[in-house]
Amino acid sequence: MSDQERANGLVEQANELQKAGDKLTAAPMYVEAAQLFAPYASFALVAGDTYSASGQDEQAIEAYRVCIAGVPDHDQAWLGLGEVLKRSGNESEARDAYKRAGVAYPADGFLKRWFGIG
């Protein structure tokens, strides 16, 4: 079985799990499919977003990096990576990721401190 065929099977299984609401079980399948078959790199974004939403930052970072490895200009993956890195306290890398996403780095609590909003 080719890598593409294996990746197809993983994506099919992951899609079924997603539909059933089991996103965390689907996430590693999307990452593996993206690693097996480069044209599927964007599936790792789905995994990164799932991990990020559930607070699994290390897994989210890994998934976003898999996506970026396959699609270096993937703005959504860079933004997701930046958000997780910022939340994890890695401001230097977070700033770089936000820049790659074409988004200004959000100042921690600036609006809330000075204007009571945000």
CSV table of N, CA, C and O in Angstrom, one decimal:
chain,number,residue,atom,x,y,z
A,1,MET,N,0.9,-1.2,0.0
A,1,MET,CA,0.0,0.0,0.0
A,1,MET,C,0.9,1.2,0.0
A,1,MET,O,1.9,1.3,0.8
A,2,SER,N,0.6,2.2,-0.8
A,2,SER,CA,1.4,3.4,-0.9
A,2,SER,C,1.1,4.4,0.2
A,2,SER,O,0.1,4.2,0.9
A,3,ASP,N,2.0,5.3,0.4
A,3,ASP,CA,1.8,6.3,1.5
A,3,ASP,C,0.5,7.1,1.2
A,3,ASP,O,-0.2,7.4,2.2
A,4,GLN,N,0.2,7.4,0.0
A,4,GLN,CA,-1.0,8.1,-0.4
A,4,GLN,C,-2.2,7.3,0.0
A,4,GLN,O,-3.2,7.8,0.6
A,5,GLU,N,-2.2,6.0,-0.3
A,5,GLU,CA,-3.4,5.2,0.1
A,5,GLU,C,-3.5,5.1,1.6
A,5,GLU,O,-4.7,5.1,2.1
A,6,ARG,N,-2.4,4.9,2.3
A,6,ARG,CA,-2.5,4.9,3.8
A,6,ARG,C,-3.0,6.2,4.3
A,6,ARG,O,-3.9,6.3,5.2
A,7,ALA,N,-2.6,7.3,3.7
A,7,ALA,CA,-3.1,8.7,4.1
A,7,ALA,C,-4.5,8.8,3.9
A,7,ALA,O,-5.3,9.3,4.7
A,8,ASN,N,-5.0,8.3,2.7
A,8,ASN,CA,-6.4,8.4,2.4
A,8,ASN,C,-7.2,7.7,3.4
A,8,ASN,O,-8.3,8.2,3.9
A,9,GLY,N,-6.8,6.5,3.8
A,9,GLY,CA,-7.5,5.7,4.8
A,9,GLY,C,-7.6,6.4,6.2
A,9,GLY,O,-8.6,6.4,6.8
A,10,LEU,N,-6.4,7.0,6.6
A,10,LEU,CA,-6.4,7.8,7.8
A,10,LEU,C,-7.4,9.0,7.8
A,10,LEU,O,-8.1,9.2,8.8
A,11,VAL,N,-7.4,9.7,6.7
A,11,VAL,CA,-8.3,10.8,6.6
A,11,VAL,C,-9.7,10.4,6.6
A,11,VAL,O,-10.6,11.0,7.3
A,12,GLU,N,-10.0,9.3,5.9
A,12,GLU,CA,-11.4,8.8,6.0
A,12,GLU,C,-11.8,8.4,7.4
A,12,GLU,O,-12.9,8.8,7.8
A,13,GLN,N,-11.0,7.7,8.1
A,13,GLN,CA,-11.3,7.4,9.5
A,13,GLN,C,-11.4,8.6,10.4
A,13,GLN,O,-12.3,8.7,11.2
A,14,ALA,N,-10.5,9.6,10.2
A,14,ALA,CA,-10.5,10.8,11.0
A,14,ALA,C,-11.8,11.6,10.7
A,14,ALA,O,-12.4,12.2,11.6
A,15,ASN,N,-12.2,11.7,9.4
A,15,ASN,CA,-13.4,12.4,9.1
A,15,ASN,C,-14.6,11.8,9.8
A,15,ASN,O,-15.5,12.5,10.2
A,16,GLU,N,-14.7,10.4,9.8
A,16,GLU,CA,-15.8,9.8,10.5
A,16,GLU,C,-15.8,10.1,12.0
A,16,GLU,O,-16.9,10.4,12.6
A,17,LEU,N,-14.6,10.1,12.6
A,17,LEU,CA,-14.5,10.4,14.0
A,17,LEU,C,-14.9,11.9,14.2
A,17,LEU,O,-15.6,12.2,15.2
A,18,GLN,N,-14.5,12.8,13.4
A,18,GLN,CA,-14.9,14.2,13.5
A,18,GLN,C,-16.4,14.3,13.4
A,18,GLN,O,-17.0,15.0,14.3
A,19,LYS,N,-17.0,13.7,12.5
A,19,LYS,CA,-18.5,13.7,12.3
A,19,LYS,C,-19.2,13.2,13.6
A,19,LYS,O,-20.2,13.7,14.0
A,20,ALA,N,-18.6,12.2,14.2
A,20,ALA,CA,-19.2,11.6,15.4
A,20,ALA,C,-18.8,12.5,16.7
A,20,ALA,O,-19.3,12.1,17.8
A,21,GLY,N,-18.1,13.5,16.5
A,21,GLY,CA,-17.8,14.4,17.6
A,21,GLY,C,-16.5,14.0,18.4
A,21,GLY,O,-16.2,14.6,19.5
A,22,ASP,N,-15.7,13.1,17.9
A,22,ASP,CA,-14.6,12.6,18.6
A,22,ASP,C,-13.3,13.2,18.0
A,22,ASP,O,-12.5,12.5,17.4
A,23,LYS,N,-13.2,14.5,18.1
A,23,LYS,CA,-12.1,15.3,17.4
A,23,LYS,C,-10.7,14.9,18.0
A,23,LYS,O,-9.8,14.9,17.2
A,24,LEU,N,-10.6,14.7,19.3
A,24,LEU,CA,-9.3,14.4,19.8
A,24,LEU,C,-8.7,13.0,19.3
A,24,LEU,O,-7.5,12.8,19.2
A,25,THR,N,-9.6,12.1,19.1
A,25,THR,CA,-9.2,10.8,18.5
A,25,THR,C,-8.8,10.9,17.0
A,25,THR,O,-7.9,10.3,16.5
A,26,ALA,N,-9.5,11.8,16.4
A,26,ALA,CA,-9.2,12.1,14.9
A,26,ALA,C,-7.9,12.8,14.7
A,26,ALA,O,-7.2,12.6,13.7
A,27,ALA,N,-7.6,13.7,15.6
A,27,ALA,CA,-6.4,14.6,15.4
A,27,ALA,C,-5.1,13.9,15.1
A,27,ALA,O,-4.5,14.3,14.1
A,28,PRO,N,-4.7,12.9,15.8
A,28,PRO,CA,-3.4,12.3,15.4
A,28,PRO,C,-3.4,11.6,14.1
A,28,PRO,O,-2.4,11.4,13.4
A,29,MET,N,-4.6,11.2,13.6
A,29,MET,CA,-4.8,10.5,12.3
A,29,MET,C,-4.5,11.6,11.2
A,29,MET,O,-3.9,11.3,10.2
A,30,TYR,N,-5.0,12.8,11.4
A,30,TYR,CA,-4.8,13.9,10.5
A,30,TYR,C,-3.3,14.2,10.4
A,30,TYR,O,-2.8,14.4,9.3
A,31,VAL,N,-2.7,14.3,11.6
A,31,VAL,CA,-1.2,14.6,11.6
A,31,VAL,C,-0.4,13.5,10.8
A,31,VAL,O,0.4,13.8,10.0
A,32,GLU,N,-0.8,12.2,11.1
A,32,GLU,CA,-0.1,11.1,10.5
A,32,GLU,C,-0.3,11.2,8.9
A,32,GLU,O,0.7,11.0,8.2
A,33,ALA,N,-1.5,11.4,8.5
A,33,ALA,CA,-1.8,11.5,7.1
A,33,ALA,C,-1.0,12.7,6.5
A,33,ALA,O,-0.4,12.5,5.4
A,34,ALA,N,-0.9,13.8,7.1
A,34,ALA,CA,-0.1,14.9,6.6
A,34,ALA,C,1.4,14.6,6.5
A,34,ALA,O,2.1,15.0,5.6
A,35,GLN,N,1.9,13.8,7.5
A,35,GLN,CA,3.3,13.4,7.4
A,35,GLN,C,3.5,12.4,6.3
A,35,GLN,O,4.6,12.3,5.7
A,36,LEU,N,2.6,11.5,6.1
A,36,LEU,CA,2.7,10.5,5.0
A,36,LEU,C,2.7,11.0,3.6
A,36,LEU,O,3.4,10.6,2.7
A,37,PHE,N,1.8,12.0,3.4
A,37,PHE,CA,1.5,12.5,2.1
A,37,PHE,C,1.4,14.0,2.1
A,37,PHE,O,0.5,14.6,2.5
A,38,ALA,N,2.5,14.6,1.6
A,38,ALA,CA,2.7,16.1,1.7
A,38,ALA,C,1.5,16.9,1.2
A,38,ALA,O,1.1,17.9,1.8
A,39,PRO,N,0.8,16.5,0.1
A,39,PRO,CA,-0.4,17.3,-0.3
A,39,PRO,C,-1.5,17.4,0.8
A,39,PRO,O,-2.4,18.2,0.7
A,40,TYR,N,-1.4,16.5,1.8
A,40,TYR,CA,-2.4,16.5,2.8
A,40,TYR,C,-2.0,17.3,4.1
A,40,TYR,O,-2.6,17.3,5.1
A,41,ALA,N,-0.9,18.1,3.9
A,41,ALA,CA,-0.4,18.9,5.0
A,41,ALA,C,-1.4,19.7,5.8
A,41,ALA,O,-1.4,19.8,7.0
A,42,SER,N,-2.4,20.3,5.1
A,42,SER,CA,-3.4,21.1,5.7
A,42,SER,C,-4.3,20.4,6.7
A,42,SER,O,-4.9,21.0,7.5
A,43,PHE,N,-4.3,19.1,6.6
A,43,PHE,CA,-5.1,18.3,7.5
A,43,PHE,C,-4.5,18.5,8.9
A,43,PHE,O,-5.2,18.4,9.9
A,44,ALA,N,-3.2,18.7,9.0
A,44,ALA,CA,-2.6,18.9,10.3
A,44,ALA,C,-3.1,20.2,11.0
A,44,ALA,O,-3.0,20.3,12.2
A,45,LEU,N,-3.6,21.1,10.2
A,45,LEU,CA,-4.2,22.3,10.8
A,45,LEU,C,-5.4,22.0,11.6
A,45,LEU,O,-5.6,22.5,12.7
A,46,VAL,N,-6.2,21.1,11.1
A,46,VAL,CA,-7.4,20.7,11.8
A,46,VAL,C,-7.0,20.1,13.2
A,46,VAL,O,-7.6,20.4,14.2
A,47,ALA,N,-6.0,19.3,13.2
A,47,ALA,CA,-5.5,18.7,14.4
A,47,ALA,C,-4.9,19.7,15.3
A,47,ALA,O,-5.2,19.7,16.5
A,48,GLY,N,-4.1,20.7,14.8
A,48,GLY,CA,-3.6,21.7,15.6
A,48,GLY,C,-4.7,22.5,16.3
A,48,GLY,O,-4.6,22.8,17.5
A,49,ASP,N,-5.7,22.9,15.5
A,49,ASP,CA,-6.8,23.6,16.1
A,49,ASP,C,-7.6,22.8,17.2
A,49,ASP,O,-8.0,23.4,18.2
A,50,THR,N,-7.7,21.5,17.0
A,50,THR,CA,-8.4,20.7,17.9
A,50,THR,C,-7.6,20.6,19.2
A,50,THR,O,-8.1,20.8,20.3
A,51,TYR,N,-6.3,20.4,19.1
A,51,TYR,CA,-5.4,20.3,20.3
A,51,TYR,C,-5.4,21.6,21.0
A,51,TYR,O,-5.4,21.7,22.2
A,52,SER,N,-5.3,22.7,20.2
A,52,SER,CA,-5.2,24.0,20.9
A,52,SER,C,-6.5,24.3,21.7
A,52,SER,O,-6.4,24.8,22.8
A,53,ALA,N,-7.6,24.0,21.1
A,53,ALA,CA,-8.9,24.2,21.8
A,53,ALA,C,-9.1,23.4,23.0
A,53,ALA,O,-9.7,23.8,24.0
A,54,SER,N,-8.4,22.3,23.1
A,54,SER,CA,-8.5,21.4,24.3
A,54,SER,C,-7.3,21.7,25.3
A,54,SER,O,-7.2,20.9,26.2
A,55,GLY,N,-6.5,22.7,25.0
A,55,GLY,CA,-5.4,23.0,25.9
A,55,GLY,C,-4.2,22.1,25.8
A,55,GLY,O,-3.3,22.1,26.7
A,56,GLN,N,-4.1,21.3,24.8
A,56,GLN,CA,-3.0,20.4,24.6
A,56,GLN,C,-1.9,21.1,23.7
A,56,GLN,O,-1.8,20.8,22.5
A,57,ASP,N,-1.2,22.0,24.3
A,57,ASP,CA,-0.3,22.9,23.6
A,57,ASP,C,0.8,22.2,22.9
A,57,ASP,O,1.1,22.6,21.7
A,58,GLU,N,1.5,21.3,23.5
A,58,GLU,CA,2.6,20.6,22.9
A,58,GLU,C,2.2,19.9,21.6
A,58,GLU,O,2.8,20.0,20.5
A,59,GLN,N,1.0,19.2,21.6
A,59,GLN,CA,0.5,18.5,20.5
A,59,GLN,C,0.1,19.5,19.4
A,59,GLN,O,0.3,19.3,18.2
A,60,ALA,N,-0.5,20.6,19.8
A,60,ALA,CA,-0.9,21.7,18.9
A,60,ALA,C,0.3,22.2,18.2
A,60,ALA,O,0.3,22.4,16.9
A,61,ILE,N,1.4,22.5,18.9
A,61,ILE,CA,2.6,23.1,18.3
A,61,ILE,C,3.1,22.1,17.2
A,61,ILE,O,3.5,22.5,16.1
A,62,GLU,N,3.2,20.8,17.6
A,62,GLU,CA,3.7,19.8,16.7
A,62,GLU,C,2.8,19.7,15.4
A,62,GLU,O,3.3,19.7,14.3
A,63,ALA,N,1.5,19.7,15.6
A,63,ALA,CA,0.6,19.6,14.4
A,63,ALA,C,0.7,20.9,13.5
A,63,ALA,O,0.8,20.7,12.3
A,64,TYR,N,0.8,22.1,14.1
A,64,TYR,CA,0.9,23.3,13.3
A,64,TYR,C,2.2,23.2,12.5
A,64,TYR,O,2.3,23.6,11.4
A,65,ARG,N,3.3,22.7,13.2
A,65,ARG,CA,4.6,22.6,12.5
A,65,ARG,C,4.6,21.6,11.4
A,65,ARG,O,5.2,21.8,10.3
A,66,VAL,N,3.8,20.5,11.5
A,66,VAL,CA,3.7,19.6,10.4
A,66,VAL,C,3.0,20.3,9.2
A,66,VAL,O,3.4,20.1,8.1
A,67,CYS,N,1.9,21.0,9.5
A,67,CYS,CA,1.2,21.7,8.5
A,67,CYS,C,2.2,22.7,7.8
A,67,CYS,O,2.2,22.7,6.5
A,68,ILE,N,2.9,23.5,8.5
A,68,ILE,CA,3.8,24.5,8.0
A,68,ILE,C,4.9,23.8,7.2
A,68,ILE,O,5.4,24.4,6.1
A,69,ALA,N,5.4,22.7,7.6
A,69,ALA,CA,6.4,22.0,6.9
A,69,ALA,C,6.0,21.6,5.4
A,69,ALA,O,6.7,21.7,4.5
A,70,GLY,N,4.7,21.3,5.3
A,70,GLY,CA,4.2,21.0,4.0
A,70,GLY,C,3.7,22.2,3.2
A,70,GLY,O,3.7,22.2,2.0
A,71,VAL,N,3.2,23.2,3.9
A,71,VAL,CA,2.7,24.4,3.3
A,71,VAL,C,3.3,25.6,4.0
A,71,VAL,O,2.7,26.2,4.9
A,72,PRO,N,4.6,26.0,3.7
A,72,PRO,CA,5.3,27.0,4.4
A,72,PRO,C,4.6,28.4,4.5
A,72,PRO,O,4.9,29.1,5.5
A,73,ASP,N,3.7,28.7,3.6
A,73,ASP,CA,3.0,30.0,3.7
A,73,ASP,C,1.6,29.9,4.2
A,73,ASP,O,0.7,30.7,3.9
A,74,HIS,N,1.3,28.9,5.0
A,74,HIS,CA,-0.1,28.6,5.5
A,74,HIS,C,-0.4,29.6,6.6
A,74,HIS,O,0.0,29.4,7.8
A,75,ASP,N,-1.0,30.7,6.3
A,75,ASP,CA,-1.3,31.8,7.3
A,75,ASP,C,-2.0,31.3,8.5
A,75,ASP,O,-1.7,31.7,9.6
A,76,GLN,N,-3.0,30.4,8.3
A,76,GLN,CA,-3.8,30.0,9.5
A,76,GLN,C,-3.0,29.1,10.4
A,76,GLN,O,-3.1,29.2,11.6
A,77,ALA,N,-2.1,28.3,9.9
A,77,ALA,CA,-1.2,27.5,10.7
A,77,ALA,C,-0.2,28.3,11.4
A,77,ALA,O,0.1,28.1,12.6
A,78,TRP,N,0.4,29.4,10.8
A,78,TRP,CA,1.3,30.3,11.5
A,78,TRP,C,0.5,31.0,12.6
A,78,TRP,O,1.1,31.2,13.7
A,79,LEU,N,-0.7,31.4,12.3
A,79,LEU,CA,-1.4,32.2,13.4
A,79,LEU,C,-1.8,31.2,14.5
A,79,LEU,O,-1.6,31.6,15.7
A,80,GLY,N,-2.2,30.0,14.3
A,80,GLY,CA,-2.5,29.1,15.3
A,80,GLY,C,-1.2,28.8,16.1
A,80,GLY,O,-1.3,28.7,17.4
A,81,LEU,N,-0.1,28.6,15.4
A,81,LEU,CA,1.2,28.3,16.1
A,81,LEU,C,1.5,29.5,17.0
A,81,LEU,O,1.9,29.4,18.2
A,82,GLY,N,1.3,30.7,16.5
A,82,GLY,CA,1.6,31.9,17.3
A,82,GLY,C,0.8,32.0,18.5
A,82,GLY,O,1.3,32.4,19.6
A,83,GLU,N,-0.5,31.7,18.4
A,83,GLU,CA,-1.4,31.8,19.5
A,83,GLU,C,-1.0,30.8,20.6
A,83,GLU,O,-0.9,31.2,21.8
A,84,VAL,N,-0.6,29.6,20.2
A,84,VAL,CA,-0.2,28.6,21.2
A,84,VAL,C,1.1,28.9,21.8
A,84,VAL,O,1.3,28.8,23.1
A,85,LEU,N,2.1,29.4,21.0
A,85,LEU,CA,3.4,29.8,21.6
A,85,LEU,C,3.2,30.9,22.5
A,85,LEU,O,3.9,30.9,23.6
A,86,LYS,N,2.4,31.9,22.2
A,86,LYS,CA,2.2,33.0,23.1
A,86,LYS,C,1.6,32.6,24.4
A,86,LYS,O,2.0,32.9,25.5
A,87,ARG,N,0.6,31.7,24.3
A,87,ARG,CA,-0.1,31.2,25.5
A,87,ARG,C,0.9,30.4,26.4
A,87,ARG,O,0.8,30.4,27.6
A,88,SER,N,1.9,29.7,25.7
A,88,SER,CA,2.9,28.9,26.4
A,88,SER,C,4.0,29.8,27.0
A,88,SER,O,4.9,29.2,27.6
A,89,GLY,N,4.0,31.1,26.7
A,89,GLY,CA,5.1,31.9,27.2
A,89,GLY,C,6.3,32.1,26.3
A,89,GLY,O,7.3,32.7,26.7
A,90,ASN,N,6.2,31.5,25.1
A,90,ASN,CA,7.4,31.6,24.2
A,90,ASN,C,7.2,32.8,23.2
A,90,ASN,O,6.8,32.6,22.1
A,91,GLU,N,7.4,34.0,23.8
A,91,GLU,CA,7.0,35.2,23.0
A,91,GLU,C,7.9,35.4,21.8
A,91,GLU,O,7.4,35.9,20.8
A,92,SER,N,9.1,35.1,21.9
A,92,SER,CA,10.0,35.3,20.7
A,92,SER,C,9.5,34.6,19.5
A,92,SER,O,9.4,35.1,18.4
A,93,GLU,N,9.3,33.3,19.7
A,93,GLU,CA,8.8,32.4,18.5
A,93,GLU,C,7.4,32.8,18.2
A,93,GLU,O,7.0,32.8,17.0
A,94,ALA,N,6.6,33.2,19.2
A,94,ALA,CA,5.2,33.6,18.9
A,94,ALA,C,5.2,34.9,18.0
A,94,ALA,O,4.4,34.9,17.0
A,95,ARG,N,6.0,35.8,18.3
A,95,ARG,CA,6.1,37.0,17.5
A,95,ARG,C,6.5,36.7,16.1
A,95,ARG,O,5.9,37.2,15.1
A,96,ASP,N,7.5,35.8,15.9
A,96,ASP,CA,7.8,35.4,14.5
A,96,ASP,C,6.7,34.7,13.8
A,96,ASP,O,6.5,35.0,12.6
A,97,ALA,N,5.9,33.9,14.5
A,97,ALA,CA,4.8,33.2,13.9
A,97,ALA,C,3.7,34.2,13.5
A,97,ALA,O,3.2,34.1,12.4
A,98,TYR,N,3.4,35.1,14.4
A,98,TYR,CA,2.4,36.1,14.0
A,98,TYR,C,2.8,36.9,12.8
A,98,TYR,O,2.0,37.2,11.9
A,99,LYS,N,4.1,37.2,12.7
A,99,LYS,CA,4.7,38.0,11.6
A,99,LYS,C,4.5,37.2,10.3
A,99,LYS,O,4.1,37.7,9.3
A,100,ARG,N,4.8,35.9,10.4
A,100,ARG,CA,4.6,35.0,9.2
A,100,ARG,C,3.2,34.9,8.8
A,100,ARG,O,2.9,34.7,7.6
A,101,ALA,N,2.3,35.0,9.8
A,101,ALA,CA,0.8,35.0,9.4
A,101,ALA,C,0.3,36.3,8.9
A,101,ALA,O,-0.8,36.4,8.4
A,102,GLY,N,1.2,37.4,9.0
A,102,GLY,CA,0.8,38.7,8.5
A,102,GLY,C,-0.1,39.4,9.5
A,102,GLY,O,-0.9,40.3,9.1
A,103,VAL,N,0.0,39.1,10.8
A,103,VAL,CA,-0.8,39.6,11.9
A,103,VAL,C,0.1,40.3,12.9
A,103,VAL,O,1.1,39.8,13.2
A,104,ALA,N,-0.4,41.4,13.4
A,104,ALA,CA,0.4,42.1,14.5
A,104,ALA,C,0.3,41.3,15.7
A,104,ALA,O,-0.7,40.7,16.1
A,105,TYR,N,1.4,41.3,16.5
A,105,TYR,CA,1.5,40.6,17.7
A,105,TYR,C,0.6,41.3,18.8
A,105,TYR,O,0.8,42.5,19.0
A,106,PRO,N,-0.3,40.6,19.4
A,106,PRO,CA,-1.2,41.3,20.4
A,106,PRO,C,-0.5,41.5,21.7
A,106,PRO,O,0.2,40.7,22.2
A,107,ALA,N,-0.6,42.8,22.1
A,107,ALA,CA,0.0,43.1,23.4
A,107,ALA,C,-0.8,42.5,24.6
A,107,ALA,O,-2.0,42.6,24.6
A,108,ASP,N,-0.1,41.9,25.5
A,108,ASP,CA,-0.7,41.3,26.7
A,108,ASP,C,-1.5,42.3,27.5
A,108,ASP,O,-0.9,43.2,28.1
A,109,GLY,N,-2.8,42.3,27.5
A,109,GLY,CA,-3.6,43.1,28.3
A,109,GLY,C,-3.5,44.6,28.1
A,109,GLY,O,-4.0,45.3,28.9
A,110,PHE,N,-2.9,45.0,27.1
A,110,PHE,CA,-2.7,46.5,26.9
A,110,PHE,C,-4.1,47.2,26.8
A,110,PHE,O,-4.3,48.1,27.6
A,111,LEU,N,-5.0,46.7,26.0
A,111,LEU,CA,-6.3,47.3,25.9
A,111,LEU,C,-7.1,47.3,27.2
A,111,LEU,O,-7.7,48.3,27.6
A,112,LYS,N,-7.0,46.2,27.9
A,112,LYS,CA,-7.7,46.0,29.2
A,112,LYS,C,-7.1,46.9,30.2
A,112,LYS,O,-7.8,47.6,31.0
A,113,ARG,N,-5.8,47.0,30.3
A,113,ARG,CA,-5.1,47.8,31.3
A,113,ARG,C,-5.4,49.3,31.1
A,113,ARG,O,-5.7,50.0,32.1
A,114,TRP,N,-5.3,49.7,29.9
A,114,TRP,CA,-5.4,51.2,29.7
A,114,TRP,C,-6.8,51.6,29.3
A,114,TRP,O,-7.2,52.8,29.6
A,115,PHE,N,-7.6,50.8,28.7
A,115,PHE,CA,-8.9,51.2,28.3
A,115,PHE,C,-10.1,50.4,28.9
A,115,PHE,O,-11.2,50.7,28.6
A,116,GLY,N,-9.8,49.4,29.6
A,116,GLY,CA,-10.8,48.6,30.2
A,116,GLY,C,-11.6,47.7,29.2
A,116,GLY,O,-12.7,47.3,29.5
A,117,ILE,N,-11.0,47.4,28.1
A,117,ILE,CA,-11.6,46.6,27.1
A,117,ILE,C,-10.7,45.5,26.7
A,117,ILE,O,-9.5,45.5,27.0
A,118,GLY,N,-11.2,44.5,26.0
A,118,GLY,CA,-10.3,43.4,25.5
A,118,GLY,C,-10.3,42.2,26.3
A,118,GLY,O,-10.6,41.9,27.3
